[in-house]
Tab-separated table of C-alpha atoms in Angstrom:
chain	number	residue	atom	x	y	z
P	1	MET	CA	0.000	0.000	0.000
P	2	GLY	CA	2.718	2.453	0.830
P	3	ASN	CA	6.086	3.900	0.072
P	4	SER	CA	8.214	4.752	3.092
P	5	LYS	CA	10.387	6.939	0.860
P	6	ALA	CA	7.699	9.607	0.635
P	7	LYS	CA	8.981	13.110	1.394
P	8	ILE	CA	6.392	15.836	1.853
P	9	PHE	CA	6.936	19.543	1.279
P	10	ILE	CA	4.234	21.570	3.056
P	11	PHE	CA	3.400	24.656	1.029
P	12	GLY	CA	1.637	27.745	2.344
P	13	LYS	CA	1.903	30.047	5.355
P	14	ASP	CA	0.883	33.564	6.312
P	15	ASN	CA	3.358	34.181	9.178
P	16	ILE	CA	0.726	35.877	11.371
P	17	CYS	CA	-0.506	32.808	13.272
P	18	TRP	CA	-3.781	33.081	11.365
P	19	SER	CA	-5.853	30.262	9.943
P	20	ILE	CA	-3.345	29.167	7.279
P	21	ASP	CA	-0.505	28.899	9.795
P	22	LYS	CA	-2.675	26.868	12.160
P	23	ASP	CA	-3.765	24.537	9.343
P	24	ARG	CA	-0.128	24.097	8.351
P	25	GLU	CA	0.740	23.081	11.923
P	26	VAL	CA	-2.098	20.534	11.923
P	27	ILE	CA	-0.959	18.934	8.652
P	28	ALA	CA	2.630	18.699	9.899
P	29	TYR	CA	1.431	17.260	13.217
P	30	PHE	CA	-0.528	14.398	11.644
P	31	LEU	CA	2.109	13.602	9.038
P	32	LYS	CA	4.729	13.349	11.799
P	33	LYS	CA	2.433	11.120	13.865
P	34	ASN	CA	2.568	8.720	10.909
P	35	ASP	CA	6.388	8.896	10.832
P	36	LEU	CA	6.210	10.436	7.370
P	37	LYS	CA	9.176	12.584	6.412
P	38	ILE	CA	8.634	16.314	5.969
P	39	THR	CA	11.245	18.084	3.875
P	40	ASN	CA	12.100	21.771	3.484
P	41	ASN	CA	13.726	21.038	0.123
P	42	ILE	CA	11.126	21.080	-2.627
P	43	PHE	CA	13.589	19.486	-5.060
P	44	GLU	CA	13.646	16.233	-3.073
P	45	ALA	CA	9.895	16.148	-2.391
P	46	THR	CA	7.654	13.348	-3.630
P	47	HIS	CA	4.514	15.235	-2.543
P	48	ILE	CA	3.623	18.922	-2.270
P	49	PHE	CA	0.926	19.451	0.366
P	50	CYS	CA	-0.689	22.830	-0.325
P	51	VAL	CA	-2.421	24.172	2.782
P	52	TRP	CA	-4.613	26.602	0.845
P	53	TYR	CA	-5.410	25.977	-2.821
P	54	ASN	CA	-5.745	29.683	-3.685
P	55	LEU	CA	-1.981	30.123	-3.277
P	56	LEU	CA	-1.455	28.222	-6.507
P	57	PHE	CA	-3.147	31.043	-8.419
P	58	HIS	CA	-0.715	33.676	-7.179
P	59	PRO	CA	1.607	34.767	-10.038
P	60	LYS	CA	4.740	34.180	-7.949
P	61	TYR	CA	3.862	30.487	-7.575
P	62	LEU	CA	3.121	29.660	-11.213
P	63	TRP	CA	6.529	27.947	-11.358
P	64	MET	CA	4.980	25.119	-9.325
P	65	GLN	CA	3.236	23.741	-12.421
P	66	LEU	CA	6.458	23.726	-14.435
P	67	LEU	CA	8.440	22.163	-11.596
P	68	ARG	CA	5.875	19.372	-11.310
P	69	LYS	CA	6.509	18.403	-14.945
P	70	ILE	CA	10.245	18.200	-14.280
P	71	LEU	CA	10.308	16.574	-10.829
P	72	HIS	CA	7.082	14.512	-11.107
P	73	PHE	CA	5.954	15.167	-7.540
P	74	LYS	CA	2.282	14.851	-6.640
P	75	ILE	CA	0.342	17.953	-5.632
P	76	ILE	CA	-2.205	17.722	-2.813
P	77	VAL	CA	-4.463	20.718	-2.159
P	78	VAL	CA	-6.844	21.506	0.667
P	79	ILE	CA	-10.116	23.048	-0.507
P	80	THR	CA	-10.543	25.641	2.215
P	81	ASN	CA	-13.786	27.240	1.028
P	82	ASP	CA	-16.891	26.376	-0.976
P	83	ILE	CA	-15.343	25.838	-4.400
P	84	THR	CA	-18.758	25.289	-5.966
P	85	PHE	CA	-18.782	29.100	-6.241
P	86	CYS	CA	-15.504	29.025	-8.235
P	87	PRO	CA	-15.918	26.560	-11.149
P	88	GLU	CA	-13.221	28.265	-13.226
P	89	LYS	CA	-10.659	27.770	-10.438
P	90	LEU	CA	-11.558	24.108	-10.043
P	91	LYS	CA	-11.213	23.593	-13.794
P	92	ALA	CA	-7.714	25.110	-13.692
P	93	LEU	CA	-6.667	23.099	-10.628
P	94	SER	CA	-7.879	19.803	-12.068
P	95	LYS	CA	-5.279	20.068	-14.840
P	96	TYR	CA	-2.312	19.659	-12.502
P	97	VAL	CA	-3.506	18.828	-8.965
P	98	ASP	CA	-3.366	15.106	-8.170
P	99	ILE	CA	-5.278	14.906	-4.877
P	100	PHE	CA	-7.939	17.120	-3.298
P	101	ILE	CA	-8.740	17.321	0.418
P	102	ALA	CA	-12.364	18.259	1.161
P	103	PRO	CA	-13.330	19.430	4.677
P	104	SER	CA	-17.016	18.514	4.378
P	105	LYS	CA	-19.329	15.899	2.882
P	106	LYS	CA	-20.826	18.575	0.667
P	107	ILE	CA	-17.509	19.509	-0.992
P	108	TYR	CA	-16.389	15.872	-1.043
P	109	GLY	CA	-19.516	14.890	-2.976
P	110	PHE	CA	-19.110	17.790	-5.392
P	111	LEU	CA	-15.503	16.853	-6.201
P	112	LYS	CA	-16.413	13.168	-6.516
P	113	GLU	CA	-19.026	14.076	-9.119
P	114	LYS	CA	-16.242	15.803	-11.076
P	115	LYS	CA	-14.331	12.478	-11.109
P	116	LEU	CA	-11.456	13.947	-9.081
P	117	ARG	CA	-9.324	12.057	-6.569
P	118	VAL	CA	-10.562	13.359	-3.243
P	119	TYR	CA	-10.337	12.541	0.466
P	120	LYS	CA	-12.589	13.941	3.180
P	121	ILE	CA	-10.600	15.349	6.105
P	122	PRO	CA	-12.274	17.999	8.286
P	123	PHE	CA	-10.492	21.031	9.644
P	124	PHE	CA	-9.002	20.192	13.031
P	125	VAL	CA	-10.106	21.879	16.231
P	126	ASP	CA	-8.357	20.528	19.315
P	127	PRO	CA	-10.820	19.205	21.944
P	128	LYS	CA	-8.084	19.647	24.549
P	129	ILE	CA	-8.288	23.415	23.960
P	130	PHE	CA	-11.931	23.891	23.007
P	131	LYS	CA	-13.922	22.380	25.847
P	132	PRO	CA	-16.610	23.252	28.391
P	133	LEU	CA	-15.388	25.265	31.379
P	134	TYR	CA	-17.283	24.994	34.606
P	135	PHE	CA	-16.908	28.608	35.710
P	136	SER	CA	-19.683	31.150	36.027
P	137	GLN	CA	-19.959	33.845	33.379
P	138	GLU	CA	-18.916	36.370	36.012
P	139	GLU	CA	-15.736	34.397	36.754
P	140	ILE	CA	-14.904	34.153	33.038
P	141	CYS	CA	-15.351	37.921	32.709
P	142	LYS	CA	-12.897	38.431	35.571
P	143	ARG	CA	-10.340	36.164	33.896
P	144	LEU	CA	-10.728	38.029	30.605
P	145	ASN	CA	-10.870	41.453	32.271
P	146	LEU	CA	-14.292	42.050	30.708
P	147	ASN	CA	-16.967	44.240	32.266
P	148	TRP	CA	-19.388	41.698	33.764
P	149	GLU	CA	-22.072	44.351	34.271
P	150	ARG	CA	-22.345	44.708	30.476
P	151	LEU	CA	-23.375	41.049	30.200
P	152	GLU	CA	-25.212	40.475	33.462
P	153	ASN	CA	-28.811	39.302	32.942
P	154	LYS	CA	-28.298	39.316	29.167
P	155	ILE	CA	-28.473	36.569	26.559
P	156	VAL	CA	-24.984	36.649	25.034
P	157	ILE	CA	-24.844	36.039	21.291
P	158	GLY	CA	-21.329	35.261	20.098
P	159	SER	CA	-19.540	35.995	16.824
P	160	PHE	CA	-15.776	35.514	16.553
P	161	GLN	CA	-15.280	35.293	12.773
P	162	ARG	CA	-13.796	38.134	10.742
P	163	ASP	CA	-16.400	39.954	8.668
P	164	SER	CA	-14.478	42.771	6.934
P	165	LEU	CA	-12.379	42.832	3.773
P	166	GLY	CA	-8.644	43.122	4.388
P	167	LYS	CA	-8.201	45.555	1.492
P	168	ASP	CA	-11.132	47.749	2.603
P	169	LEU	CA	-12.189	47.374	6.224
P	170	SER	CA	-15.348	49.398	5.657
P	171	GLN	CA	-16.706	46.650	3.394
P	172	SER	CA	-18.035	43.248	4.403
P	173	LYS	CA	-16.805	39.854	3.247
P	174	TRP	CA	-19.811	38.669	1.277
P	175	GLN	CA	-19.099	35.079	2.300
P	176	LYS	CA	-19.605	35.907	6.004
P	177	ASN	CA	-22.863	37.803	5.416
P	178	PRO	CA	-22.684	39.958	8.597
P	179	ASP	CA	-25.741	41.982	7.547
P	180	LEU	CA	-27.902	38.946	8.263
P	181	LEU	CA	-26.599	38.803	11.837
P	182	ILE	CA	-27.446	42.483	12.257
P	183	GLU	CA	-30.930	41.812	10.889
P	184	VAL	CA	-31.437	39.061	13.462
P	185	LEU	CA	-30.303	41.289	16.329
P	186	GLU	CA	-32.469	44.188	15.177
P	187	ASN	CA	-35.497	41.917	15.496
P	188	LEU	CA	-34.723	40.832	19.058
P	189	PRO	CA	-35.955	42.799	22.105
P	190	LYS	CA	-33.682	45.656	23.152
P	191	GLY	CA	-32.053	45.239	26.537
P	192	LYS	CA	-32.204	41.438	26.613
P	193	PHE	CA	-29.401	40.537	24.203
P	194	THR	CA	-25.765	41.551	23.772
P	195	LEU	CA	-23.579	40.689	20.802
P	196	LEU	CA	-20.134	39.544	21.973
P	197	LEU	CA	-17.547	40.198	19.254
P	198	ALA	CA	-13.898	39.179	19.107
P	199	GLY	CA	-11.136	38.581	16.605
P	200	PRO	CA	-9.546	40.782	13.946
P	201	ARG	CA	-11.297	42.659	11.140
P	202	ARG	CA	-14.639	43.197	12.869
P	203	HIS	CA	-14.802	46.791	11.641
P	204	TYR	CA	-17.816	46.339	9.377
P	205	ILE	CA	-20.125	44.700	11.888
P	206	ILE	CA	-19.123	47.062	14.700
P	207	ASN	CA	-19.934	50.069	12.520
P	208	LYS	CA	-23.277	48.461	11.644
P	209	CYS	CA	-24.005	47.885	15.350
P	210	LEU	CA	-23.326	51.561	16.037
P	211	GLU	CA	-25.469	52.619	13.093
P	212	LYS	CA	-28.401	50.347	14.010
P	213	ASN	CA	-28.140	50.819	17.790
P	214	VAL	CA	-27.391	47.124	18.393
P	215	ASP	CA	-25.897	46.446	21.818
P	216	PHE	CA	-22.434	44.865	21.529
P	217	LEU	CA	-19.272	44.246	23.504
P	218	PHE	CA	-15.940	43.877	21.702
P	219	TYR	CA	-13.117	41.891	23.286
P	220	GLY	CA	-9.827	43.214	21.968
P	221	ASN	CA	-8.004	46.452	21.224
P	222	TYR	CA	-10.831	48.753	20.174
P	223	SER	CA	-8.538	51.597	19.087
P	224	TYR	CA	-7.929	49.833	15.769
P	225	ILE	CA	-11.660	49.998	15.044
P	226	GLN	CA	-11.866	53.656	16.040
P	227	ASN	CA	-8.841	54.555	13.905
P	228	LYS	CA	-9.938	52.363	10.970
P	229	LYS	CA	-6.662	50.436	11.103
P	230	ASP	CA	-6.076	46.773	10.289
P	231	ASP	CA	-5.851	44.750	13.504
P	232	ILE	CA	-4.897	41.386	11.991
P	233	LEU	CA	-1.673	41.320	14.028
P	234	SER	CA	-3.083	42.610	17.315
P	235	ASN	CA	-6.602	41.221	17.772
P	236	ASN	CA	-5.815	37.670	16.676
P	237	LEU	CA	-6.451	35.969	20.024
P	238	PRO	CA	-4.794	32.920	21.618
P	239	LEU	CA	-7.056	29.888	21.258
P	240	GLU	CA	-7.314	29.497	25.029
P	241	LYS	CA	-8.923	32.946	25.247
P	242	VAL	CA	-11.286	32.134	22.400
P	243	ASN	CA	-12.352	29.067	24.377
P	244	TYR	CA	-13.203	31.343	27.323
P	245	LEU	CA	-15.330	33.475	24.999
P	246	TYR	CA	-17.322	30.472	23.785
P	247	ASN	CA	-17.957	29.513	27.395
P	248	LEU	CA	-19.256	33.034	27.981
P	249	THR	CA	-21.645	32.741	25.029
P	250	ASN	CA	-25.239	31.506	25.244
P	251	ILE	CA	-25.875	31.332	21.501
P	252	TYR	CA	-23.400	31.393	18.627
P	253	ILE	CA	-24.748	32.331	15.193
P	254	VAL	CA	-23.172	31.634	11.791
P	255	THR	CA	-24.866	33.645	9.034
P	256	SER	CA	-22.451	32.858	6.190
P	257	LYS	CA	-23.395	32.443	2.536
P	258	SER	CA	-20.302	30.379	1.679
P	259	GLU	CA	-17.795	28.459	3.826
P	260	GLY	CA	-15.331	25.613	3.788
P	261	GLY	CA	-15.878	25.165	7.532
P	262	PRO	CA	-16.225	27.361	9.420
P	263	LYS	CA	-14.194	26.137	12.373
P	264	SER	CA	-16.563	28.012	14.673
P	265	ILE	CA	-19.078	25.204	14.111
P	266	LEU	CA	-16.635	22.694	15.580
P	267	GLU	CA	-15.526	25.109	18.299
P	268	SER	CA	-19.110	25.770	19.391
P	269	ALA	CA	-19.932	22.073	19.385
P	270	LEU	CA	-16.865	21.128	21.442
P	271	THR	CA	-17.492	23.861	24.020
P	272	GLU	CA	-21.141	22.777	24.290
P	273	THR	CA	-22.291	26.186	23.099
P	274	LEU	CA	-25.662	26.295	21.365
P	275	ILE	CA	-25.144	27.254	17.723
P	276	PHE	CA	-27.448	28.130	14.856
P	277	SER	CA	-25.993	28.152	11.352
P	278	THR	CA	-26.924	28.568	7.741
P	279	ASN	CA	-26.423	25.410	5.687
P	280	VAL	CA	-22.797	26.088	4.767
P	281	GLY	CA	-19.603	24.052	4.843
P	282	LEU	CA	-19.616	21.333	7.458
P	283	ALA	CA	-22.772	22.544	9.248
P	284	SER	CA	-24.776	19.501	8.139
P	285	ASP	CA	-21.863	17.193	9.076
P	286	ILE	CA	-21.884	18.323	12.719
P	287	LEU	CA	-25.060	20.141	13.697
P	288	HIS	CA	-28.486	18.777	14.494
P	289	PRO	CA	-30.761	19.577	11.506
P	290	ASP	CA	-33.034	21.695	13.728
P	291	LEU	CA	-30.136	24.120	14.299
P	292	ILE	CA	-29.593	24.828	10.597
P	293	PHE	CA	-31.675	27.724	9.305
P	294	ASP	CA	-32.526	29.249	5.942
P	295	GLU	CA	-30.926	32.663	5.437
P	296	ASN	CA	-34.131	33.767	3.707
P	297	ASN	CA	-36.245	32.901	6.753
P	298	VAL	CA	-34.927	34.983	9.640
P	299	GLY	CA	-38.249	34.631	11.432
P	300	GLU	CA	-37.618	30.904	11.899
P	301	LEU	CA	-34.304	31.603	13.646
P	302	ILE	CA	-35.765	34.342	15.840
P	303	GLU	CA	-38.558	31.993	16.906
P	304	LYS	CA	-35.973	29.393	17.984
P	305	ILE	CA	-34.019	32.018	19.917
P	306	TYR	CA	-37.225	32.920	21.790
P	307	ARG	CA	-37.732	29.236	22.566
P	308	PHE	CA	-34.218	29.100	24.012
P	309	VAL	CA	-34.909	32.120	26.226
P	310	GLU	CA	-38.147	30.587	27.503
P	311	ASN	CA	-36.778	27.076	28.065
P	312	PHE	CA	-33.095	26.504	27.342
P	313	GLN	CA	-33.375	22.901	28.553
P	314	CYS	CA	-35.246	21.911	25.398
P	315	PHE	CA	-32.016	22.568	23.467
P	316	GLU	CA	-29.771	20.411	25.674
P	317	ARG	CA	-30.208	17.329	23.491
P	318	TYR	CA	-29.122	19.353	20.447
P	319	ILE	CA	-26.016	20.559	22.259
P	320	GLU	CA	-25.146	16.975	23.220
P	321	TYR	CA	-25.777	15.813	19.637
P	322	ASN	CA	-23.362	18.450	18.278
P	323	TYR	CA	-20.767	17.658	20.932
P	324	GLN	CA	-20.710	13.929	20.187
P	325	LYS	CA	-20.559	14.532	16.432
P	326	ALA	CA	-17.649	16.952	16.754
P	327	LEU	CA	-15.796	14.727	19.210
P	328	LYS	CA	-16.019	11.816	16.770
P	329	GLU	CA	-14.794	13.918	13.835
P	330	MET	CA	-11.866	15.268	15.882
P	331	ASN	CA	-10.639	11.828	16.972
P	332	GLU	CA	-6.870	12.045	16.480
P	333	ASN	CA	-6.391	8.366	15.680
P	334	LEU	CA	-9.028	8.583	12.979
P	335	LEU	CA	-7.491	11.728	11.513
P	336	LYS	CA	-4.026	10.217	11.669
P	337	GLU	CA	-5.211	7.309	9.506
P	338	LYS	CA	-6.850	9.663	7.025
P	339	TYR	CA	-3.634	11.615	6.486
P	340	LYS	CA	-1.693	8.371	6.205
P	341	ARG	CA	-4.011	7.111	3.456
P	342	VAL	CA	-3.594	10.316	1.447
P	343	ILE	CA	0.154	9.785	1.200
P	344	LEU	CA	0.461	6.011	1.071
P	345	GLU	CA	-2.325	5.454	-1.434
P	346	ASN	CA	-0.708	8.011	-3.726
P	347	SER	CA	2.964	7.062	-3.593
């Protein structure tokens, strides 16, 4: 089945400890657990493992296609977003990419239909980091140096995904669809709910909250928002702090139009945080069907939020369902075998 002489060159990094860097660490971790050799010399590589497929379209990396013809290495790419929205990119990739990694059943099925060689491996979220904490919300606020009085007696709705364009922070990322989250909050009773925001590039949604008089609390260095400066290097939080924020949250809401993940679905599930999501990425792989809502039917979501407020216990079985699903998907032994198959079945 295998070839112990495989040497893997991992391609792709952003050097800011952002999503790409974390995904790179995960790939290296599981390859090493299989005793597979990772090389820093592309000229001796048998496999190129591309962390983010979009990198291959950057002009400075076009040499990769030529080098493949000379050195005959195999190219593996991770499909990090919903590539069904980018048929022209998939067509270009299929000409020289040997193996595709799909993070969800939805993308896996789509690539299978295109007769491409594909493996389903979800994004990894570490259950040792993202887990339930048995502290009160007040205690968590103390540990995070957050003003507890701002959240006391409120239903806390969490959102920790970036929503603004890097090249123009006043504009939203259409994929994240933050306007839908604002619409939801506008239709909830004033004084009962607070939107807890964290992470870099939240400029758009914060400005919308101010414009629409939506109550919010931002965890991070707010001066970057006030000065309209990019905070990608300063408000990118340690994962342990993000875990605290999930444990402070009553309801997490994903309103995206297009996603590969998002990882927040796994993070919410593992922290036993109730989550509602549009049917994007791996939502249907992890979440109970009753927690997936139609972006064109905000009333349905608002009705479920009211039900939670009236009787949160009726959602406990959904939270347990999500938790067990996520825990199974994040099983390290299972993931180790999946990465092993990718290399050994293609050597």
